[in-house]
């Protein structure tokens, strides 16, 4: 499974990071905000990746997704959707 984002207004000065959290809102190993590759490109179906992971592992428990705005112009960024997909190109699972 993959996480994709639909966003606009992104740049090096206005980026988004995504975390995958457990049921107690703690980042799962390898899926923290610090591990996330900053999303700086606007568009539909932008893939979310982390330093050591490009997709989600199969979890035996619920998880949460957290998006964080960052950069000097973080107010320029808009997120329209975050979604989990079983398909490489972002079609909903």
CSV table of N, CA and C in Angstrom, one decimal:
chain,number,residue,atom,x,y,z
A,1,UNK,N,0.8,-1.2,0.0
A,1,UNK,CA,0.0,0.0,0.0
A,1,UNK,C,0.9,1.2,0.0
A,2,UNK,N,0.4,2.3,-0.6
A,2,UNK,CA,1.1,3.6,-0.6
A,2,UNK,C,0.2,4.7,-0.1
A,3,UNK,N,0.8,5.8,0.3
A,3,UNK,CA,0.1,7.0,0.7
A,3,UNK,C,0.4,8.0,-0.4
A,4,UNK,N,-0.7,8.7,-0.9
A,4,UNK,CA,-0.6,9.7,-1.9
A,4,UNK,C,-1.2,11.0,-1.3
A,5,UNK,N,-0.8,12.1,-1.8
A,5,UNK,CA,-1.3,13.4,-1.4
A,5,UNK,C,-1.7,14.2,-2.6
A,6,UNK,N,-2.8,14.9,-2.5
A,6,UNK,CA,-3.2,16.0,-3.5
A,6,UNK,C,-3.0,17.3,-2.9
A,7,UNK,N,-2.1,18.1,-3.4
A,7,UNK,CA,-1.7,19.4,-2.7
A,7,UNK,C,-1.3,20.4,-3.8
A,8,UNK,N,-1.4,21.7,-3.3
A,8,UNK,CA,-1.0,22.8,-4.2
A,8,UNK,C,-0.2,23.8,-3.3
A,9,UNK,N,0.5,24.6,-4.0
A,9,UNK,CA,1.3,25.7,-3.3
A,9,UNK,C,2.6,25.2,-2.7
A,10,UNK,N,3.0,24.0,-3.1
A,10,UNK,CA,4.2,23.4,-2.5
A,10,UNK,C,5.5,23.9,-3.2
A,11,UNK,N,6.6,24.0,-2.4
A,11,UNK,CA,7.9,24.4,-2.9
A,11,UNK,C,8.9,24.1,-1.8
A,12,UNK,N,10.1,24.5,-2.0
A,12,UNK,CA,11.2,24.3,-0.9
A,12,UNK,C,10.8,25.1,0.3
A,13,UNK,N,10.1,26.2,0.1
A,13,UNK,CA,9.7,27.2,1.1
A,13,UNK,C,8.4,26.8,1.8
A,14,UNK,N,7.7,25.9,1.2
A,14,UNK,CA,6.3,25.5,1.7
A,14,UNK,C,6.1,24.0,1.4
A,15,UNK,N,6.4,23.2,2.4
A,15,UNK,CA,6.4,21.8,2.1
A,15,UNK,C,5.5,21.1,3.2
A,16,UNK,N,5.3,19.8,2.9
A,16,UNK,CA,4.5,18.9,3.8
A,16,UNK,C,5.3,17.7,4.1
A,17,UNK,N,5.2,17.2,5.3
A,17,UNK,CA,5.7,15.9,5.7
A,17,UNK,C,4.5,15.1,6.3
A,18,UNK,N,4.6,13.8,6.1
A,18,UNK,CA,3.6,12.9,6.5
A,18,UNK,C,4.1,11.9,7.5
A,19,UNK,N,3.4,11.6,8.6
A,19,UNK,CA,3.8,10.6,9.5
A,19,UNK,C,2.7,9.5,9.6
A,20,UNK,N,3.1,8.3,9.9
A,20,UNK,CA,2.2,7.2,10.2
A,20,UNK,C,2.3,6.9,11.7
A,21,UNK,N,1.1,7.0,12.3
A,21,UNK,CA,1.1,6.9,13.8
A,21,UNK,C,0.4,5.7,14.2
A,22,UNK,N,0.7,5.2,15.4
A,22,UNK,CA,0.0,4.1,16.0
A,22,UNK,C,-1.3,4.6,16.7
A,23,UNK,N,-2.0,3.7,17.3
A,23,UNK,CA,-3.3,4.1,18.0
A,23,UNK,C,-3.1,5.1,19.1
A,24,UNK,N,-1.9,5.2,19.6
A,24,UNK,CA,-1.6,6.2,20.7
A,24,UNK,C,-1.0,7.4,20.2
A,25,UNK,N,-1.0,7.6,18.9
A,25,UNK,CA,-0.5,8.8,18.2
A,25,UNK,C,1.0,8.9,18.3
A,26,UNK,N,1.7,7.8,18.4
A,26,UNK,CA,3.2,7.8,18.3
A,26,UNK,C,3.6,7.3,17.0
A,27,UNK,N,4.7,8.0,16.4
A,27,UNK,CA,5.1,7.6,15.1
A,27,UNK,C,5.6,6.1,15.0
A,28,UNK,N,5.2,5.4,14.0
A,28,UNK,CA,5.7,4.1,13.8
A,28,UNK,C,7.2,4.1,13.3
A,29,UNK,N,8.0,3.2,13.7
A,29,UNK,CA,9.4,3.2,13.3
A,29,UNK,C,9.6,3.3,11.8
A,30,UNK,N,10.3,4.3,11.3
A,30,UNK,CA,10.6,4.5,9.9
A,30,UNK,C,9.6,5.3,9.2
A,31,UNK,N,8.5,5.7,9.9
A,31,UNK,CA,7.4,6.5,9.3
A,31,UNK,C,7.2,7.9,10.0
A,32,UNK,N,8.3,8.4,10.7
A,32,UNK,CA,8.1,9.6,11.4
A,32,UNK,C,8.2,10.8,10.5
A,33,UNK,N,7.9,12.0,11.0
A,33,UNK,CA,8.1,13.2,10.2
A,33,UNK,C,9.5,13.4,9.8
A,34,UNK,N,10.4,13.1,10.7
A,34,UNK,CA,11.9,13.3,10.3
A,34,UNK,C,12.3,12.3,9.3
A,35,UNK,N,11.6,11.1,9.2
A,35,UNK,CA,12.0,10.1,8.1
A,35,UNK,C,11.3,10.5,6.8
A,36,UNK,N,10.3,11.3,6.8
A,36,UNK,CA,9.5,11.6,5.6
A,36,UNK,C,10.4,12.4,4.7
A,37,UNK,N,10.4,12.1,3.4
A,37,UNK,CA,11.0,12.9,2.4
A,37,UNK,C,10.0,14.1,2.1
A,38,UNK,N,10.4,15.3,2.3
A,38,UNK,CA,9.5,16.5,2.2
A,38,UNK,C,8.9,16.5,0.8
A,39,UNK,N,7.6,16.8,0.9
A,39,UNK,CA,6.8,16.9,-0.4
A,39,UNK,C,6.8,18.4,-0.8
A,40,UNK,N,7.5,18.6,-1.9
A,40,UNK,CA,7.7,20.0,-2.3
A,40,UNK,C,7.1,20.3,-3.7
A,41,UNK,N,6.5,19.2,-4.3
A,41,UNK,CA,5.9,19.4,-5.6
A,41,UNK,C,4.4,19.3,-5.5
A,42,UNK,N,3.7,20.3,-6.1
A,42,UNK,CA,2.3,20.3,-6.1
A,42,UNK,C,1.8,19.4,-7.2
A,43,UNK,N,0.5,18.9,-6.9
A,43,UNK,CA,-0.1,18.0,-7.9
A,43,UNK,C,-1.0,17.0,-7.3
A,44,UNK,N,-1.6,16.2,-8.2
A,44,UNK,CA,-2.4,15.1,-7.8
A,44,UNK,C,-1.6,13.8,-7.7
A,45,UNK,N,-1.9,13.0,-6.8
A,45,UNK,CA,-1.3,11.7,-6.6
A,45,UNK,C,0.2,11.8,-6.4
A,46,UNK,N,0.7,12.7,-5.6
A,46,UNK,CA,2.1,12.8,-5.3
A,46,UNK,C,2.4,11.7,-4.2
A,47,UNK,N,3.3,10.8,-4.5
A,47,UNK,CA,3.6,9.8,-3.6
A,47,UNK,C,4.3,10.3,-2.3
A,48,UNK,N,4.0,9.7,-1.2
A,48,UNK,CA,4.6,10.0,0.1
A,48,UNK,C,5.7,8.9,0.3
A,49,UNK,N,6.9,9.3,0.6
A,49,UNK,CA,7.9,8.3,0.9
A,49,UNK,C,8.7,8.7,2.1
A,50,UNK,N,9.4,7.7,2.7
A,50,UNK,CA,10.2,8.0,3.8
A,50,UNK,C,11.6,7.5,3.5
A,51,UNK,N,12.6,7.9,4.2
A,51,UNK,CA,14.0,7.6,3.9
A,51,UNK,C,14.3,6.1,3.6
A,52,UNK,N,13.7,5.2,4.4
A,52,UNK,CA,13.9,3.8,4.2
A,52,UNK,C,12.7,3.0,3.7
A,53,UNK,N,11.6,3.8,3.4
A,53,UNK,CA,10.4,3.1,3.0
A,53,UNK,C,9.7,3.9,1.9
A,54,UNK,N,9.2,3.2,0.9
A,54,UNK,CA,8.4,3.8,-0.2
A,54,UNK,C,6.9,3.4,0.0
A,55,UNK,N,6.7,2.4,0.7
A,55,UNK,CA,5.3,1.9,0.9
A,55,UNK,C,5.0,1.5,2.3
A,56,UNK,N,3.8,1.3,2.6
A,56,UNK,CA,3.4,0.9,4.0
A,56,UNK,C,3.6,-0.6,4.1
A,57,UNK,N,4.0,-1.0,5.3
A,57,UNK,CA,4.1,-2.4,5.6
A,57,UNK,C,2.6,-2.9,5.9
A,58,UNK,N,2.4,-4.1,6.0
A,58,UNK,CA,1.1,-4.6,6.4
A,58,UNK,C,1.1,-4.6,7.9
A,59,UNK,N,0.2,-3.8,8.4
A,59,UNK,CA,0.0,-3.6,9.9
A,59,UNK,C,-1.1,-4.5,10.4
A,60,UNK,N,-0.9,-5.0,11.6
A,60,UNK,CA,-2.0,-5.8,12.2
A,60,UNK,C,-2.8,-5.0,13.2
A,61,UNK,N,-2.8,-3.7,13.0
A,61,UNK,CA,-3.5,-2.8,13.9
A,61,UNK,C,-3.9,-1.5,13.1
A,62,UNK,N,-4.7,-0.7,13.7
A,62,UNK,CA,-5.1,0.6,13.1
A,62,UNK,C,-3.9,1.5,13.1
A,63,UNK,N,-4.0,2.5,12.2
A,63,UNK,CA,-3.0,3.5,12.2
A,63,UNK,C,-3.6,4.8,11.8
A,64,UNK,N,-2.9,5.9,12.1
A,64,UNK,CA,-3.3,7.3,11.7
A,64,UNK,C,-2.3,7.9,10.8
A,65,UNK,N,-2.8,8.9,10.0
A,65,UNK,CA,-1.9,9.6,9.1
A,65,UNK,C,-1.9,11.1,9.6
A,66,UNK,N,-0.7,11.6,9.7
A,66,UNK,CA,-0.6,13.0,10.2
A,66,UNK,C,0.2,13.8,9.1
A,67,UNK,N,-0.4,14.9,8.7
A,67,UNK,CA,0.3,15.8,7.7
A,67,UNK,C,0.8,17.0,8.5
A,68,UNK,N,2.0,17.5,8.2
A,68,UNK,CA,2.5,18.7,8.9
A,68,UNK,C,3.0,19.7,7.9
A,69,UNK,N,2.6,20.9,8.0
A,69,UNK,CA,3.1,22.0,7.1
A,69,UNK,C,4.4,22.5,7.6
A,70,UNK,N,5.3,22.8,6.7
A,70,UNK,CA,6.6,23.4,7.1
A,70,UNK,C,7.2,24.3,6.1
A,71,UNK,N,8.3,25.0,6.5
A,71,UNK,CA,8.9,26.0,5.7
A,71,UNK,C,8.6,27.4,6.0
A,72,UNK,N,9.3,28.3,5.5
A,72,UNK,CA,9.2,29.7,5.7
A,72,UNK,C,7.8,30.3,5.2
A,73,UNK,N,7.2,29.6,4.2
A,73,UNK,CA,6.0,30.0,3.6
A,73,UNK,C,4.9,28.9,3.7
A,74,UNK,N,4.9,28.2,4.9
A,74,UNK,CA,4.0,27.1,5.0
A,74,UNK,C,2.5,27.5,4.8
A,75,UNK,N,2.2,28.7,4.9
A,75,UNK,CA,0.8,29.1,4.7
A,75,UNK,C,0.4,29.1,3.2
A,76,UNK,N,1.4,28.9,2.3
A,76,UNK,CA,1.1,28.8,0.9
A,76,UNK,C,0.6,27.4,0.5
A,77,UNK,N,0.8,26.4,1.3
A,77,UNK,CA,0.5,25.0,1.0
A,77,UNK,C,-1.0,24.7,1.3
A,78,UNK,N,-1.6,24.0,0.4
A,78,UNK,CA,-3.0,23.5,0.6
A,78,UNK,C,-3.0,22.0,0.3
A,79,UNK,N,-3.6,21.2,1.2
A,79,UNK,CA,-3.8,19.8,1.1
A,79,UNK,C,-5.3,19.6,0.8
A,80,UNK,N,-5.5,18.9,-0.3
A,80,UNK,CA,-6.9,18.6,-0.7
A,80,UNK,C,-7.3,17.2,-0.3
A,81,UNK,N,-6.3,16.3,-0.3
A,81,UNK,CA,-6.6,14.9,0.0
A,81,UNK,C,-5.3,14.1,0.4
A,82,UNK,N,-5.5,13.2,1.3
A,82,UNK,CA,-4.4,12.3,1.7
A,82,UNK,C,-5.1,10.9,1.6
A,83,UNK,N,-4.6,9.9,0.9
A,83,UNK,CA,-5.2,8.7,0.8
A,83,UNK,C,-4.3,7.5,0.7
A,84,UNK,N,-4.8,6.4,1.2
A,84,UNK,CA,-4.0,5.1,1.1
A,84,UNK,C,-4.5,4.4,0.0
A,85,UNK,N,-3.6,3.8,-0.8
A,85,UNK,CA,-4.0,3.1,-2.0
A,85,UNK,C,-3.2,1.8,-2.1
A,86,UNK,N,-3.8,0.8,-2.6
A,86,UNK,CA,-3.2,-0.5,-2.9
A,86,UNK,C,-2.6,-0.5,-4.3
A,87,UNK,N,-2.7,0.6,-5.1
A,87,UNK,CA,-2.3,0.6,-6.4
A,87,UNK,C,-1.1,1.6,-6.5
A,88,UNK,N,-0.1,1.3,-7.4
A,88,UNK,CA,1.1,2.1,-7.6
A,88,UNK,C,0.7,3.5,-8.0
A,89,UNK,N,-0.3,3.7,-8.8
A,89,UNK,CA,-0.6,5.0,-9.4
A,89,UNK,C,-1.7,5.7,-8.6
A,90,UNK,N,-2.1,5.2,-7.5
A,90,UNK,CA,-2.9,6.0,-6.6
A,90,UNK,C,-4.4,5.7,-6.7
A,91,UNK,N,-4.9,4.8,-7.5
A,91,UNK,CA,-6.3,4.5,-7.5
A,91,UNK,C,-6.7,3.9,-6.1
A,92,UNK,N,-7.7,4.4,-5.6
A,92,UNK,CA,-8.1,3.9,-4.2
A,92,UNK,C,-8.2,2.4,-4.2
A,93,UNK,N,-7.8,1.9,-3.0
A,93,UNK,CA,-7.9,0.4,-2.8
A,93,UNK,C,-9.2,0.0,-2.5
